[in-house]
Every structure is written in C-alpha cells, then in structure tokens.
Amino acid sequence: GEDVEQSLFLSVREGDSSVINCTYTDSSSTYLYWYKQEPGAGLQLLTYIFSNMDMKQDQRLTVLLNKKDKHLSLRIADTQTGDSAIYFCAEDLWGRGGSQGNLIFGKGTKLSVKP
Amino acid sequence: DSGVTQTPKHLITATGQRVTLRCSPRSGDLSVYWYQQSLDQGLQFLIQYYNGEERAKGNILERFSAQQFPDLHSELNLSSLELGDSALYFCASGQRRTDTQYFGPGTRLTVL
C-alpha cells in the first residue's frame, strides 16, 4: 500500500521539545520529507532526509530515520508558539517502477504549542 | 516565498462549470506537479509534467486535465465541476530526480 501514517494531534508547552512521528510503507523511497502548513497557507518545505542517512540536523530540527522499521520522526527543539501548524510527512516514489518522484503525504499532525 | 506562483488565489464557481488554474514554477525548474488537498482525502498527487511532457499520473479524474507550456508554466483544467471538487489545489516545482519539491501558495476552489 501507499499509506503514510501520522498521529493527528500533538500538544506541547512552549520551550519543550516536540516529536512528530511518521511511518511509511515503501522501503525503496529515496527521500523523505517534512512539510509545514500554517493556517490558510501553502506547504513549506522544512527538511528532508536521504534514505541512506539515519539522522539529519538543521538548527532546531532533527530528523531521525529508522529504515528497518520504516519510521521517520521530526524533533523540534525549544518549540515556540510560531511552530503551531500542521506537519506533513511525505515519501517519494522514485523507487517504484515507472514512478517519477511524486510525493505521498500523510494526513498531517496538528501541533499546538501552549504558552 | 518558495518562488512558485499560482493564480488565482481563490476561485468560486458553480457546479457544471469549467475553470483553469495556473502555475509558474521556480526559475530553472523543469518539473511541475499538481496536488489536491481536501479535508477527506488529504493531499493527493494528481499529475506531473516535465519539460512539457506528462510524466506521471496520480488520482486525477478524467474531467481534469493539465498541460505544461514551452515557457514551463502549467495549467490545470477542471471541467464539469462537482461540489466534491472544492479543495485547495497546489502546484509544486522541482528539478528532475532532485531532492525537493517547492510548493506554491495554492488555489482555493469553491464549487457552489
């Protein structure tokens, strides 16, 4: 199947770390992505990880990839109220025969940050 | 600002009508992807064009079509519109076999 799964909601306090989890189905996916969508806005690319990596850090963001379990996580350190948004995990389909890299998205995790 | 532009921002129309959504990719990007975001289906890939040619098709209805022009901008045509077509339509651009797709701000289509 092509389901990318995420929990729907996450609530944290300002200053805490947030961890958003995602499971994907295609072990041949080349890249895995995290996008952020603020209310009424488009999708902003946050970060991505290549499938041969275990971890990628980019300022307050840390992506962990467990390829064996097909599990991806996004950790946001020192979460701020401005981080409140919906976070989408996505996998590409480069690994599948005939596909050209279109993305399969999870349903999104709504992160609420309380002051 | 991703560099991808979409027009119009909002579109309100009636059932049975036809609309055209427009997308201009980032400078240098040859690929354009169209996605539909609705409450019940989430974000779904519709179709991809690369340098004017269709490259991949997703869950795109037969009533929908797209094209990419020589200047690389793309249009998504939606016809015989139904209430269920109300959604946010995103365009994304990227380079072939690259690591990222950059999304435009979307066009919100409301079918009454």
Short mmCIF file of C-alpha atoms in Angstrom, two decimals:
data_model
loop_
_atom_site.label_atom_id
_atom_site.label_comp_id
_atom_site.label_asym_id
_atom_site.label_seq_id
_atom_site.Cartn_x
_atom_site.Cartn_y
_atom_site.Cartn_z
CA GLY A 1 0.00 0.00 0.00
CA GLU A 2 0.94 3.64 -0.21
CA ASP A 3 -0.19 4.85 3.20
CA VAL A 4 1.96 7.24 5.13
CA GLU A 5 0.68 7.40 8.68
CA GLN A 6 0.95 10.08 11.30
CA SER A 7 -0.83 10.78 14.52
CA LEU A 8 -3.32 13.60 14.05
CA PHE A 9 -2.61 15.81 17.05
CA LEU A 10 0.25 16.79 19.31
CA SER A 11 0.17 19.36 22.09
CA VAL A 12 3.27 20.68 23.84
CA ARG A 13 4.26 23.56 26.07
CA GLU A 14 6.41 26.39 24.79
CA GLY A 15 10.07 25.62 25.31
CA ASP A 16 9.58 21.85 25.32
CA SER A 17 10.69 19.56 22.52
CA SER A 18 8.12 18.24 20.07
CA VAL A 19 8.45 14.88 18.39
CA ILE A 20 6.25 14.13 15.43
CA ASN A 21 6.27 10.56 14.20
CA CYS A 22 5.52 9.03 10.84
CA THR A 23 5.53 5.56 9.37
CA TYR A 24 5.84 4.97 5.67
CA THR A 25 5.38 1.91 3.57
CA ASP A 26 7.85 1.89 0.72
CA SER A 27 11.36 0.88 1.73
CA SER A 28 12.58 1.92 -1.72
CA SER A 29 11.67 5.57 -1.21
CA THR A 30 14.69 7.68 -1.91
CA TYR A 31 13.83 10.80 0.04
CA LEU A 32 11.54 11.50 2.94
CA TYR A 33 10.27 14.98 3.66
CA TRP A 34 8.73 17.13 6.31
CA TYR A 35 6.48 19.98 5.25
CA LYS A 36 4.81 22.59 7.43
CA GLN A 37 1.44 24.16 6.69
CA GLU A 38 0.26 27.15 8.67
CA PRO A 39 -3.45 28.05 8.67
CA GLY A 40 -4.58 29.32 5.30
CA ALA A 41 -1.11 28.94 3.84
CA GLY A 42 0.70 26.67 1.45
CA LEU A 43 3.19 23.94 2.16
CA GLN A 44 6.60 24.99 3.32
CA LEU A 45 9.44 22.52 2.93
CA LEU A 46 11.10 22.16 6.33
CA THR A 47 13.65 19.49 5.77
CA TYR A 48 14.27 16.19 4.07
CA ILE A 49 16.44 13.16 4.55
CA PHE A 50 18.00 10.85 2.06
CA SER A 51 17.18 7.22 2.65
CA ASN A 52 20.77 6.17 3.33
CA MET A 53 21.02 8.54 6.28
CA ASP A 54 19.98 7.87 9.86
CA MET A 55 19.84 11.40 11.10
CA LYS A 56 19.87 14.93 9.86
CA GLN A 57 20.05 18.07 11.98
CA ASP A 58 19.14 21.51 10.82
CA GLN A 59 19.13 24.15 13.56
CA ARG A 60 16.18 23.30 15.85
CA LEU A 61 15.06 20.43 13.64
CA THR A 62 16.31 16.87 13.91
CA VAL A 63 15.11 14.14 11.58
CA LEU A 64 15.60 10.53 12.55
CA LEU A 65 15.12 7.69 10.10
CA ASN A 66 14.78 4.05 11.03
CA LYS A 67 14.69 2.37 7.68
CA LYS A 68 14.24 -1.11 9.10
CA ASP A 69 11.02 -0.08 10.83
CA LYS A 70 10.08 2.47 8.14
CA HIS A 71 9.80 5.08 10.84
CA LEU A 72 10.57 8.75 10.46
CA SER A 73 10.46 11.38 13.15
CA LEU A 74 10.82 15.13 13.35
CA ARG A 75 12.05 16.66 16.58
CA ILE A 76 11.61 20.38 17.11
CA ALA A 77 13.75 21.67 19.95
CA ASP A 78 12.64 24.62 22.10
CA THR A 79 9.21 24.66 20.50
CA GLN A 80 7.71 28.12 20.06
CA THR A 81 4.14 29.28 19.56
CA GLY A 82 5.09 30.13 15.99
CA ASP A 83 5.70 26.43 15.39
CA SER A 84 1.97 25.77 15.75
CA ALA A 85 0.95 24.33 12.38
CA ILE A 86 0.20 21.08 10.61
CA TYR A 87 3.26 18.99 9.83
CA PHE A 88 3.18 16.58 6.91
CA CYS A 89 5.45 13.66 6.38
CA ALA A 90 5.90 12.63 2.73
CA GLU A 91 7.73 9.94 0.83
CA ASP A 92 8.69 9.99 -2.79
CA LEU A 93 8.05 7.21 -5.24
CA TRP A 94 11.33 7.24 -7.11
CA GLY A 95 11.93 3.69 -6.01
CA ARG A 96 8.83 2.32 -7.68
CA GLY A 97 8.89 1.19 -11.24
CA GLY A 98 7.52 3.79 -13.59
CA SER A 99 7.06 6.47 -10.94
CA GLN A 100 8.66 9.84 -11.29
CA GLY A 101 9.01 11.20 -7.83
CA ASN A 102 5.55 12.32 -6.93
CA LEU A 103 5.00 12.54 -3.20
CA ILE A 104 2.72 10.53 -0.97
CA PHE A 105 1.67 12.53 2.05
CA GLY A 106 0.47 11.57 5.47
CA LYS A 107 -2.70 13.17 6.80
CA GLY A 108 -0.68 15.63 8.83
CA THR A 109 -0.07 16.16 12.54
CA LYS A 110 -1.53 19.29 14.05
CA LEU A 111 0.95 20.70 16.53
CA SER A 112 -0.44 23.01 19.18
CA VAL A 113 2.03 24.92 21.31
CA LYS A 114 0.73 26.29 24.58
CA PRO A 115 2.40 29.30 26.18
CA ASP B 1 8.32 32.58 -0.59
CA SER B 2 9.03 29.37 -2.49
CA GLY B 3 9.31 31.03 -5.88
CA VAL B 4 6.33 29.09 -7.23
CA THR B 5 3.36 31.26 -8.12
CA GLN B 6 -0.24 30.23 -8.54
CA THR B 7 -3.23 32.17 -9.77
CA PRO B 8 -5.89 32.82 -8.86
CA LYS B 9 -5.69 32.60 -5.10
CA HIS B 10 -9.40 31.95 -4.72
CA LEU B 11 -12.00 30.78 -7.19
CA ILE B 12 -15.71 30.42 -6.62
CA THR B 13 -17.81 28.82 -9.29
CA ALA B 14 -20.92 26.73 -9.83
CA THR B 15 -21.43 23.05 -10.49
CA GLY B 16 -21.03 22.08 -14.11
CA GLN B 17 -18.61 24.88 -14.85
CA ARG B 18 -15.03 24.73 -16.06
CA VAL B 19 -12.05 26.52 -14.53
CA THR B 20 -8.35 26.87 -15.25
CA LEU B 21 -5.70 27.11 -12.57
CA ARG B 22 -2.31 28.48 -13.43
CA CYS B 23 1.12 27.76 -12.05
CA SER B 24 4.54 29.25 -12.74
CA PRO B 25 7.44 27.14 -11.48
CA ARG B 26 10.62 28.38 -9.86
CA SER B 27 13.20 29.68 -12.25
CA GLY B 28 15.17 26.75 -13.62
CA ASP B 29 12.73 24.06 -12.55
CA LEU B 30 11.50 21.85 -15.36
CA SER B 31 9.04 19.71 -13.40
CA VAL B 32 5.60 20.79 -12.32
CA TYR B 33 3.43 18.71 -10.02
CA TRP B 34 -0.24 19.24 -9.20
CA TYR B 35 -1.77 18.17 -5.90
CA GLN B 36 -5.26 18.39 -4.46
CA GLN B 37 -5.83 18.94 -0.74
CA SER B 38 -9.26 18.19 0.63
CA LEU B 39 -10.49 17.50 4.15
CA ASP B 40 -11.50 13.94 3.48
CA GLN B 41 -8.74 12.83 1.09
CA GLY B 42 -5.82 14.84 2.42
CA LEU B 43 -3.06 15.75 -0.02
CA GLN B 44 -3.18 13.74 -3.20
CA PHE B 45 -0.89 13.80 -6.19
CA LEU B 46 -2.71 14.49 -9.44
CA ILE B 47 -0.23 14.76 -12.28
CA GLN B 48 3.35 15.68 -13.14
CA TYR B 49 4.85 17.35 -16.17
CA TYR B 50 8.49 17.56 -17.06
CA ASN B 51 9.69 19.99 -19.71
CA GLY B 52 6.32 19.98 -21.45
CA GLU B 53 5.64 16.27 -21.31
CA GLU B 54 3.36 14.36 -18.99
CA ARG B 55 5.49 12.15 -16.74
CA ALA B 56 3.27 10.66 -14.10
CA LYS B 57 -0.38 10.44 -13.26
CA GLY B 58 -1.91 10.00 -9.86
CA ASN B 59 -5.50 10.16 -8.73
CA ILE B 60 -6.60 12.57 -11.41
CA LEU B 61 -10.18 12.41 -12.63
CA GLU B 62 -10.94 12.22 -16.32
CA ARG B 63 -12.74 15.56 -16.01
CA PHE B 64 -9.40 17.11 -15.10
CA SER B 65 -6.52 17.75 -17.46
CA ALA B 66 -3.29 19.65 -17.40
CA GLN B 67 -0.58 20.87 -19.69
CA GLN B 68 2.80 22.49 -19.48
CA PHE B 69 3.70 25.16 -21.97
CA PRO B 70 7.05 25.93 -23.65
CA ASP B 71 7.72 28.66 -21.09
CA LEU B 72 7.23 25.92 -18.46
CA HIS B 73 4.17 27.37 -16.82
CA SER B 74 1.39 24.87 -16.31
CA GLU B 75 -2.37 24.96 -16.28
CA LEU B 76 -4.77 22.58 -14.59
CA ASN B 77 -8.19 22.45 -16.22
CA LEU B 78 -11.14 21.24 -14.19
CA SER B 79 -14.42 20.69 -16.02
CA SER B 80 -17.97 19.60 -15.21
CA LEU B 81 -17.27 20.69 -11.69
CA GLU B 82 -18.95 18.97 -8.77
CA LEU B 83 -19.35 20.03 -5.17
CA GLY B 84 -16.74 17.46 -4.18
CA ASP B 85 -14.11 19.20 -6.31
CA SER B 86 -13.97 22.01 -3.76
CA ALA B 87 -10.44 21.86 -2.42
CA LEU B 88 -7.06 23.54 -2.30
CA TYR B 89 -5.05 22.87 -5.43
CA PHE B 90 -1.31 23.10 -5.08
CA CYS B 91 1.33 23.26 -7.70
CA ALA B 92 4.91 22.30 -6.89
CA SER B 93 8.04 22.55 -8.95
CA GLY B 94 11.36 20.82 -8.87
CA GLN B 95 14.25 19.62 -10.93
CA ARG B 96 14.14 16.16 -12.34
CA ARG B 97 15.33 13.45 -9.92
CA THR B 98 16.10 16.04 -7.35
CA ASP B 99 15.52 16.01 -3.69
CA THR B 100 12.87 18.63 -3.21
CA GLN B 101 9.56 19.91 -4.44
CA TYR B 102 8.70 23.51 -3.69
CA PHE B 103 5.04 24.31 -3.32
CA GLY B 104 3.10 27.33 -4.40
CA PRO B 105 0.58 29.04 -2.13
CA GLY B 106 -2.33 27.14 -3.66
CA THR B 107 -5.63 28.00 -5.30
CA ARG B 108 -8.71 27.54 -3.18
CA LEU B 109 -11.57 26.34 -5.34
CA THR B 110 -15.10 26.52 -4.04
CA VAL B 111 -17.85 24.90 -6.09
CA LEU B 112 -21.36 26.01 -5.12
#
